Amino acid sequence: HDDESGTNLVGSQPVLCASCHASPALGTTGQPGVKYLSHSMHEKHAGEDGVVINTMAASWLHSTGTLGAPPRNPEDGTEDCYQCHPGVETACLRDTMSSAGMWCTNCHGDMRAVGSEDRIPWVDEPKCGDSACHGPQYAENPNTLYRNSTGHGGLYCEACHNSTHAILPSREVRDNLQTIALQGYAGTLTECTVCHGLTVPNGQGPHGIACTLSADVDDDGDVDVTDIQLNANAWLVEPVNPVYDQNRDGVVDVSDIMLVARSFGAVCQT
């Protein structure tokens, strides 16, 4: 940095990068004429991929004793990102999108896109409501990041979907524990009874979705003895029918019957 920019960082006390390079994440305004920290970092390294590969090769040699870089798909977008951003331990790429084959770059773009001066770091982030993603029905609040957006009576989006980079169901087992405890299976919190109790009010739920009672297997608007009987019968004759697989584990068994019984008496008001 000193050689390229004429600074004297080596001879100074520890210097916060964001004291010169503005960072909205830290609330620093930087110095006039100096690029955002995110711009500088991503723009510079976007053209130096060989440096990143060399770093990977050194890490690969240290961990395996084998020369050369680890197997790498340039489209993956994770190896480069993980050189600086929280990597293997934190596993930022672990949410449901990653399970569907998406990578960091599918949402954030490549290094050049992230380093573009047309982008405000930490403000111009991927949006669920973009037409190429989930669309306006699932949009964040205007000019608000996902993590700060609310809906359905003021609930944060994260209350049902979990935090950014850990959108449910997550590949990290611990991310799923809360919803498993609340509704009996991993994934978005969709069971209305978790919050509303056995009597779910009429009207549309979040994103315009109607009342959801998975235990109402006969789809008559309430959970009663018939639903328990149907699930018990499926245990014997249709053990892989997803209609009766209450906990989404791929098989119908006694745990599914217990989940139906737990919701006994639940009703969707009309």
mmCIF file of C-alpha atoms in Angstrom:
data_model
loop_
_atom_site.group_PDB
_atom_site.id
_atom_site.type_symbol
_atom_site.label_atom_id
_atom_site.label_comp_id
_atom_site.label_asym_id
_atom_site.label_seq_id
_atom_site.Cartn_x
_atom_site.Cartn_y
_atom_site.Cartn_z
ATOM 1 C CA HIS A 1 0.000 0.000 0.000
ATOM 2 C CA ASP A 2 2.843 2.415 0.860
ATOM 3 C CA ASP A 3 4.644 1.676 -2.422
ATOM 4 C CA GLU A 4 1.551 2.105 -4.577
ATOM 5 C CA SER A 5 -0.198 4.976 -2.804
ATOM 6 C CA GLY A 6 2.608 6.951 -1.189
ATOM 7 C CA THR A 7 1.352 6.370 2.344
ATOM 8 C CA ASN A 8 3.450 5.620 5.412
ATOM 9 C CA LEU A 9 1.377 2.958 7.097
ATOM 10 C CA VAL A 10 4.389 0.850 8.027
ATOM 11 C CA GLY A 11 5.844 3.704 10.056
ATOM 12 C CA SER A 12 2.571 4.615 11.720
ATOM 13 C CA GLN A 13 0.576 3.349 14.651
ATOM 14 C CA PRO A 14 -2.031 0.744 13.628
ATOM 15 C CA VAL A 15 -4.326 2.450 11.122
ATOM 16 C CA LEU A 16 -7.980 1.556 10.581
ATOM 17 C CA CYS A 17 -8.464 1.092 6.834
ATOM 18 C CA ALA A 18 -11.898 2.691 7.085
ATOM 19 C CA SER A 19 -10.414 5.877 8.501
ATOM 20 C CA CYS A 20 -9.352 6.741 4.946
ATOM 21 C CA HIS A 21 -11.628 4.443 2.944
ATOM 22 C CA ALA A 22 -15.254 5.163 3.878
ATOM 23 C CA SER A 23 -17.260 2.205 5.169
ATOM 24 C CA PRO A 24 -21.043 2.454 5.664
ATOM 25 C CA ALA A 25 -20.808 -0.681 7.814
ATOM 26 C CA LEU A 26 -18.594 1.130 10.328
ATOM 27 C CA GLY A 27 -20.102 4.565 9.837
ATOM 28 C CA THR A 28 -16.840 6.146 8.687
ATOM 29 C CA THR A 29 -16.833 8.860 6.027
ATOM 30 C CA GLY A 30 -13.222 8.411 4.910
ATOM 31 C CA GLN A 31 -11.050 10.966 3.154
ATOM 32 C CA PRO A 32 -12.054 13.052 0.105
ATOM 33 C CA GLY A 33 -11.178 11.373 -3.169
ATOM 34 C CA VAL A 34 -10.506 7.982 -1.548
ATOM 35 C CA LYS A 35 -12.713 5.099 -2.636
ATOM 36 C CA TYR A 36 -14.943 3.079 -0.357
ATOM 37 C CA LEU A 37 -13.028 0.298 1.381
ATOM 38 C CA SER A 38 -15.186 -2.317 -0.351
ATOM 39 C CA HIS A 39 -14.556 -0.725 -3.764
ATOM 40 C CA SER A 40 -10.803 -0.665 -3.234
ATOM 41 C CA MET A 41 -10.539 -4.233 -1.972
ATOM 42 C CA HIS A 42 -12.753 -5.904 -4.567
ATOM 43 C CA GLU A 43 -11.610 -3.791 -7.512
ATOM 44 C CA LYS A 44 -7.946 -4.451 -6.798
ATOM 45 C CA HIS A 45 -8.248 -8.176 -6.243
ATOM 46 C CA ALA A 46 -10.654 -8.693 -9.134
ATOM 47 C CA GLY A 47 -7.643 -8.311 -11.440
ATOM 48 C CA GLU A 48 -5.285 -10.344 -9.280
ATOM 49 C CA ASP A 49 -6.944 -13.735 -9.210
ATOM 50 C CA GLY A 50 -3.544 -15.368 -9.540
ATOM 51 C CA VAL A 51 -2.623 -14.023 -6.112
ATOM 52 C CA VAL A 52 -5.749 -15.607 -4.662
ATOM 53 C CA ILE A 53 -4.970 -18.915 -6.351
ATOM 54 C CA ASN A 54 -1.422 -18.833 -4.945
ATOM 55 C CA THR A 55 -2.817 -18.247 -1.463
ATOM 56 C CA MET A 56 -5.182 -21.176 -1.938
ATOM 57 C CA ALA A 57 -2.330 -23.374 -3.143
ATOM 58 C CA ALA A 58 -0.264 -22.586 -0.052
ATOM 59 C CA SER A 59 -3.228 -23.400 2.179
ATOM 60 C CA TRP A 60 -3.871 -26.624 0.250
ATOM 61 C CA LEU A 61 -0.219 -27.674 0.580
ATOM 62 C CA HIS A 62 -0.244 -26.961 4.316
ATOM 63 C CA SER A 63 -3.410 -28.989 4.946
ATOM 64 C CA THR A 64 -2.836 -31.909 2.561
ATOM 65 C CA GLY A 65 0.881 -32.036 1.773
ATOM 66 C CA THR A 66 -0.036 -31.965 -1.932
ATOM 67 C CA LEU A 67 1.369 -29.360 -4.318
ATOM 68 C CA GLY A 68 -0.972 -27.294 -6.448
ATOM 69 C CA ALA A 69 -4.292 -25.593 -5.874
ATOM 70 C CA PRO A 70 -7.350 -27.498 -4.636
ATOM 71 C CA PRO A 71 -10.056 -28.533 -7.125
ATOM 72 C CA ARG A 72 -11.683 -25.292 -8.188
ATOM 73 C CA ASN A 73 -14.603 -24.250 -10.373
ATOM 74 C CA PRO A 74 -14.193 -20.574 -11.365
ATOM 75 C CA GLU A 75 -17.973 -20.164 -11.326
ATOM 76 C CA ASP A 76 -18.319 -21.316 -7.730
ATOM 77 C CA GLY A 77 -17.562 -17.950 -6.222
ATOM 78 C CA THR A 78 -16.769 -19.336 -2.780
ATOM 79 C CA GLU A 79 -13.050 -20.045 -2.689
ATOM 80 C CA ASP A 80 -12.119 -16.472 -3.563
ATOM 81 C CA CYS A 81 -14.735 -15.008 -1.213
ATOM 82 C CA TYR A 82 -13.621 -17.212 1.664
ATOM 83 C CA GLN A 83 -10.070 -15.866 1.488
ATOM 84 C CA CYS A 84 -11.326 -12.697 3.201
ATOM 85 C CA HIS A 85 -14.936 -13.218 4.230
ATOM 86 C CA PRO A 86 -15.910 -15.697 6.980
ATOM 87 C CA GLY A 87 -15.258 -19.061 5.453
ATOM 88 C CA VAL A 88 -15.366 -22.718 6.342
ATOM 89 C CA GLU A 89 -16.210 -22.280 10.026
ATOM 90 C CA THR A 90 -18.848 -19.553 9.654
ATOM 91 C CA ALA A 91 -20.039 -20.956 6.311
ATOM 92 C CA CYS A 92 -21.805 -17.927 4.898
ATOM 93 C CA LEU A 93 -22.885 -20.110 1.974
ATOM 94 C CA ARG A 94 -25.146 -22.475 3.893
ATOM 95 C CA ASP A 95 -28.767 -21.436 3.363
ATOM 96 C CA THR A 96 -31.545 -22.990 1.322
ATOM 97 C CA MET A 97 -30.370 -21.230 -1.852
ATOM 98 C CA SER A 98 -27.016 -22.988 -1.600
ATOM 99 C CA SER A 99 -28.837 -26.318 -1.295
ATOM 100 C CA ALA A 100 -30.496 -25.499 -4.611
ATOM 101 C CA GLY A 101 -27.112 -25.013 -6.282
ATOM 102 C CA MET A 102 -26.673 -21.248 -5.970
ATOM 103 C CA TRP A 103 -23.345 -19.649 -5.086
ATOM 104 C CA CYS A 104 -22.169 -16.343 -3.606
ATOM 105 C CA THR A 105 -21.861 -14.821 -7.065
ATOM 106 C CA ASN A 106 -25.459 -15.635 -8.032
ATOM 107 C CA CYS A 107 -26.675 -13.016 -5.563
ATOM 108 C CA HIS A 108 -23.706 -10.692 -5.089
ATOM 109 C CA GLY A 109 -22.110 -10.808 -8.529
ATOM 110 C CA ASP A 110 -18.407 -11.349 -9.164
ATOM 111 C CA MET A 111 -15.529 -9.323 -7.691
ATOM 112 C CA ARG A 112 -15.802 -6.648 -10.355
ATOM 113 C CA ALA A 113 -19.514 -6.197 -9.745
ATOM 114 C CA VAL A 114 -19.017 -5.880 -5.988
ATOM 115 C CA GLY A 115 -16.145 -3.459 -6.587
ATOM 116 C CA SER A 116 -18.125 -1.234 -8.961
ATOM 117 C CA GLU A 117 -18.197 2.451 -8.036
ATOM 118 C CA ASP A 118 -21.899 2.475 -8.950
ATOM 119 C CA ARG A 119 -22.553 0.406 -5.837
ATOM 120 C CA ILE A 120 -22.797 1.695 -2.260
ATOM 121 C CA PRO A 121 -21.265 -1.023 -0.065
ATOM 122 C CA TRP A 122 -23.488 -2.522 2.635
ATOM 123 C CA VAL A 123 -26.452 -0.601 1.201
ATOM 124 C CA ASP A 124 -26.844 -1.909 -2.352
ATOM 125 C CA GLU A 125 -27.275 -5.568 -1.459
ATOM 126 C CA PRO A 126 -29.201 -8.440 -3.108
ATOM 127 C CA LYS A 127 -32.962 -8.032 -2.802
ATOM 128 C CA CYS A 128 -35.489 -10.849 -2.406
ATOM 129 C CA GLY A 129 -38.076 -8.762 -4.244
ATOM 130 C CA ASP A 130 -36.095 -8.431 -7.473
ATOM 131 C CA SER A 131 -37.946 -9.772 -10.489
ATOM 132 C CA ALA A 132 -35.139 -12.259 -11.135
ATOM 133 C CA CYS A 133 -35.537 -13.662 -7.615
ATOM 134 C CA HIS A 134 -38.802 -14.002 -5.662
ATOM 135 C CA GLY A 135 -40.658 -10.964 -7.006
ATOM 136 C CA PRO A 136 -42.584 -8.089 -5.401
ATOM 137 C CA GLN A 137 -44.799 -10.353 -3.268
ATOM 138 C CA TYR A 138 -41.693 -11.175 -1.227
ATOM 139 C CA ALA A 139 -39.996 -7.776 -1.373
ATOM 140 C CA GLU A 140 -38.251 -6.085 1.519
ATOM 141 C CA ASN A 141 -39.533 -2.767 2.839
ATOM 142 C CA PRO A 142 -38.598 0.168 0.548
ATOM 143 C CA ASN A 143 -34.965 1.269 0.923
ATOM 144 C CA THR A 144 -34.470 -1.297 3.688
ATOM 145 C CA LEU A 145 -32.208 -4.328 3.883
ATOM 146 C CA TYR A 146 -33.703 -7.774 4.419
ATOM 147 C CA ARG A 147 -32.327 -7.966 7.944
ATOM 148 C CA ASN A 148 -34.210 -4.803 8.926
ATOM 149 C CA SER A 149 -37.434 -5.434 6.987
ATOM 150 C CA THR A 150 -40.717 -6.303 8.673
ATOM 151 C CA GLY A 151 -44.176 -7.537 7.755
ATOM 152 C CA HIS A 152 -47.216 -9.393 9.090
ATOM 153 C CA GLY A 153 -47.890 -7.244 12.112
ATOM 154 C CA GLY A 154 -44.378 -5.872 12.423
ATOM 155 C CA LEU A 155 -42.527 -9.187 12.586
ATOM 156 C CA TYR A 156 -39.036 -9.117 11.159
ATOM 157 C CA CYS A 157 -38.648 -11.233 8.025
ATOM 158 C CA GLU A 158 -35.928 -13.087 9.925
ATOM 159 C CA ALA A 159 -38.469 -14.264 12.510
ATOM 160 C CA CYS A 160 -39.852 -16.807 10.035
ATOM 161 C CA HIS A 161 -37.059 -17.096 7.469
ATOM 162 C CA ASN A 162 -33.952 -16.791 9.705
ATOM 163 C CA SER A 163 -30.991 -14.481 9.223
ATOM 164 C CA THR A 164 -29.178 -13.506 6.053
ATOM 165 C CA HIS A 165 -26.950 -16.345 4.783
ATOM 166 C CA ALA A 166 -28.883 -18.827 6.950
ATOM 167 C CA ILE A 167 -32.284 -18.713 5.218
ATOM 168 C CA LEU A 168 -34.224 -21.831 6.164
ATOM 169 C CA PRO A 169 -33.880 -24.707 5.734
ATOM 170 C CA SER A 170 -30.139 -24.362 6.261
ATOM 171 C CA ARG A 171 -27.440 -26.938 5.556
ATOM 172 C CA GLU A 172 -26.098 -26.155 9.038
ATOM 173 C CA VAL A 173 -28.040 -28.378 11.436
ATOM 174 C CA ARG A 174 -27.976 -25.884 14.302
ATOM 175 C CA ASP A 175 -29.685 -23.205 12.213
ATOM 176 C CA ASN A 176 -32.757 -25.440 11.988
ATOM 177 C CA LEU A 177 -33.173 -26.297 15.662
ATOM 178 C CA GLN A 178 -35.573 -23.469 16.503
ATOM 179 C CA THR A 179 -38.143 -24.206 13.815
ATOM 180 C CA ILE A 180 -37.898 -27.944 14.451
ATOM 181 C CA ALA A 181 -38.708 -27.279 18.100
ATOM 182 C CA LEU A 182 -41.578 -24.936 17.218
ATOM 183 C CA GLN A 183 -43.302 -26.718 14.337
ATOM 184 C CA GLY A 184 -41.755 -30.172 14.187
ATOM 185 C CA TYR A 185 -39.695 -29.779 11.014
ATOM 186 C CA ALA A 186 -36.951 -27.650 9.494
ATOM 187 C CA GLY A 187 -37.724 -24.840 7.100
ATOM 188 C CA THR A 188 -39.559 -21.542 7.009
ATOM 189 C CA LEU A 189 -41.848 -21.068 9.997
ATOM 190 C CA THR A 190 -45.153 -21.708 8.217
ATOM 191 C CA GLU A 191 -47.392 -23.276 10.855
ATOM 192 C CA CYS A 192 -49.807 -20.529 11.927
ATOM 193 C CA THR A 193 -50.552 -22.268 15.239
ATOM 194 C CA VAL A 194 -46.993 -21.646 16.468
ATOM 195 C CA CYS A 195 -47.868 -17.998 17.059
ATOM 196 C CA HIS A 196 -51.685 -17.891 16.975
ATOM 197 C CA GLY A 197 -52.461 -21.000 18.990
ATOM 198 C CA LEU A 198 -55.234 -23.391 17.993
ATOM 199 C CA THR A 199 -57.549 -20.686 16.638
ATOM 200 C CA VAL A 200 -56.027 -18.987 13.618
ATOM 201 C CA PRO A 201 -57.729 -15.702 12.635
ATOM 202 C CA ASN A 202 -59.192 -15.244 9.198
ATOM 203 C CA GLY A 203 -57.582 -13.085 6.551
ATOM 204 C CA GLN A 204 -54.380 -13.448 4.617
ATOM 205 C CA GLY A 205 -51.132 -14.313 6.318
ATOM 206 C CA PRO A 206 -47.633 -13.188 5.338
ATOM 207 C CA HIS A 207 -47.085 -12.753 1.597
ATOM 208 C CA GLY A 208 -50.839 -13.206 1.098
ATOM 209 C CA ILE A 209 -50.716 -16.872 2.089
ATOM 210 C CA ALA A 210 -53.860 -18.316 3.649
ATOM 211 C CA CYS A 211 -54.037 -20.166 6.970
ATOM 212 C CA THR A 212 -51.665 -23.141 7.049
ATOM 213 C CA LEU A 213 -52.419 -26.263 9.100
ATOM 214 C CA SER A 214 -50.222 -29.118 7.904
ATOM 215 C CA ALA A 215 -51.939 -31.436 10.386
ATOM 216 C CA ASP A 216 -55.265 -30.829 8.604
ATOM 217 C CA VAL A 217 -54.631 -33.717 6.230
ATOM 218 C CA ASP A 218 -58.226 -33.914 4.989
ATOM 219 C CA ASP A 219 -58.141 -30.174 4.276
ATOM 220 C CA ASP A 220 -61.460 -29.359 5.921
ATOM 221 C CA GLY A 221 -60.230 -26.371 7.901
ATOM 222 C CA ASP A 222 -59.620 -28.021 11.268
ATOM 223 C CA VAL A 223 -57.580 -30.761 12.934
ATOM 224 C CA ASP A 224 -59.736 -33.507 14.421
ATOM 225 C CA VAL A 225 -59.920 -37.257 15.017
ATOM 226 C CA THR A 226 -60.265 -37.914 11.299
ATOM 227 C CA ASP A 227 -56.870 -36.350 10.622
ATOM 228 C CA ILE A 228 -55.233 -38.510 13.295
ATOM 229 C CA GLN A 229 -56.876 -41.613 11.846
ATOM 230 C CA LEU A 230 -55.789 -40.753 8.305
ATOM 231 C CA ASN A 231 -52.190 -40.248 9.395
ATOM 232 C CA ALA A 232 -52.221 -43.482 11.406
ATOM 233 C CA ASN A 233 -53.577 -45.372 8.401
ATOM 234 C CA ALA A 234 -50.917 -43.849 6.150
ATOM 235 C CA TRP A 235 -48.262 -45.124 8.561
ATOM 236 C CA LEU A 236 -49.392 -48.638 7.657
ATOM 237 C CA VAL A 237 -50.251 -48.363 3.959
ATOM 238 C CA GLU A 238 -48.617 -45.188 2.575
ATOM 239 C CA PRO A 239 -45.398 -44.763 4.574
ATOM 240 C CA VAL A 240 -43.766 -42.444 2.021
ATOM 241 C CA ASN A 241 -46.763 -40.290 1.072
ATOM 242 C CA PRO A 242 -45.610 -36.661 1.587
ATOM 243 C CA VAL A 243 -49.164 -35.569 2.473
ATOM 244 C CA TYR A 244 -48.830 -37.397 5.803
ATOM 245 C CA ASP A 245 -45.124 -36.778 6.375
ATOM 246 C CA GLN A 246 -45.634 -34.031 8.947
ATOM 247 C CA ASN A 247 -41.980 -33.576 9.894
ATOM 248 C CA ARG A 248 -40.647 -33.798 6.315
ATOM 249 C CA ASP A 249 -38.178 -36.581 7.084
ATOM 250 C CA GLY A 250 -39.202 -38.756 4.127
ATOM 251 C CA VAL A 251 -41.200 -41.390 5.993
ATOM 252 C CA VAL A 252 -44.567 -41.539 7.761
ATOM 253 C CA ASP A 253 -44.243 -42.891 11.295
ATOM 254 C CA VAL A 254 -45.434 -42.375 14.860
ATOM 255 C CA SER A 255 -43.683 -38.994 15.139
ATOM 256 C CA ASP A 256 -45.948 -37.662 12.379
ATOM 257 C CA ILE A 257 -49.046 -38.916 14.187
ATOM 258 C CA MET A 258 -47.848 -37.162 17.329
ATOM 259 C CA LEU A 259 -47.494 -33.876 15.430
ATOM 260 C CA VAL A 260 -51.087 -34.154 14.217
ATOM 261 C CA ALA A 261 -52.222 -34.887 17.760
ATOM 262 C CA ARG A 262 -50.296 -31.850 19.015
ATOM 263 C CA SER A 263 -52.414 -29.663 16.741
ATOM 264 C CA PHE A 264 -55.674 -31.370 17.690
ATOM 265 C CA GLY A 265 -58.461 -28.792 17.809
ATOM 266 C CA ALA A 266 -56.692 -26.259 15.607
ATOM 267 C CA VAL A 267 -59.011 -24.406 13.254
ATOM 268 C CA CYS A 268 -58.725 -21.810 10.527
ATOM 269 C CA GLN A 269 -61.443 -19.218 11.059
ATOM 270 C CA THR A 270 -63.414 -18.210 7.999
#
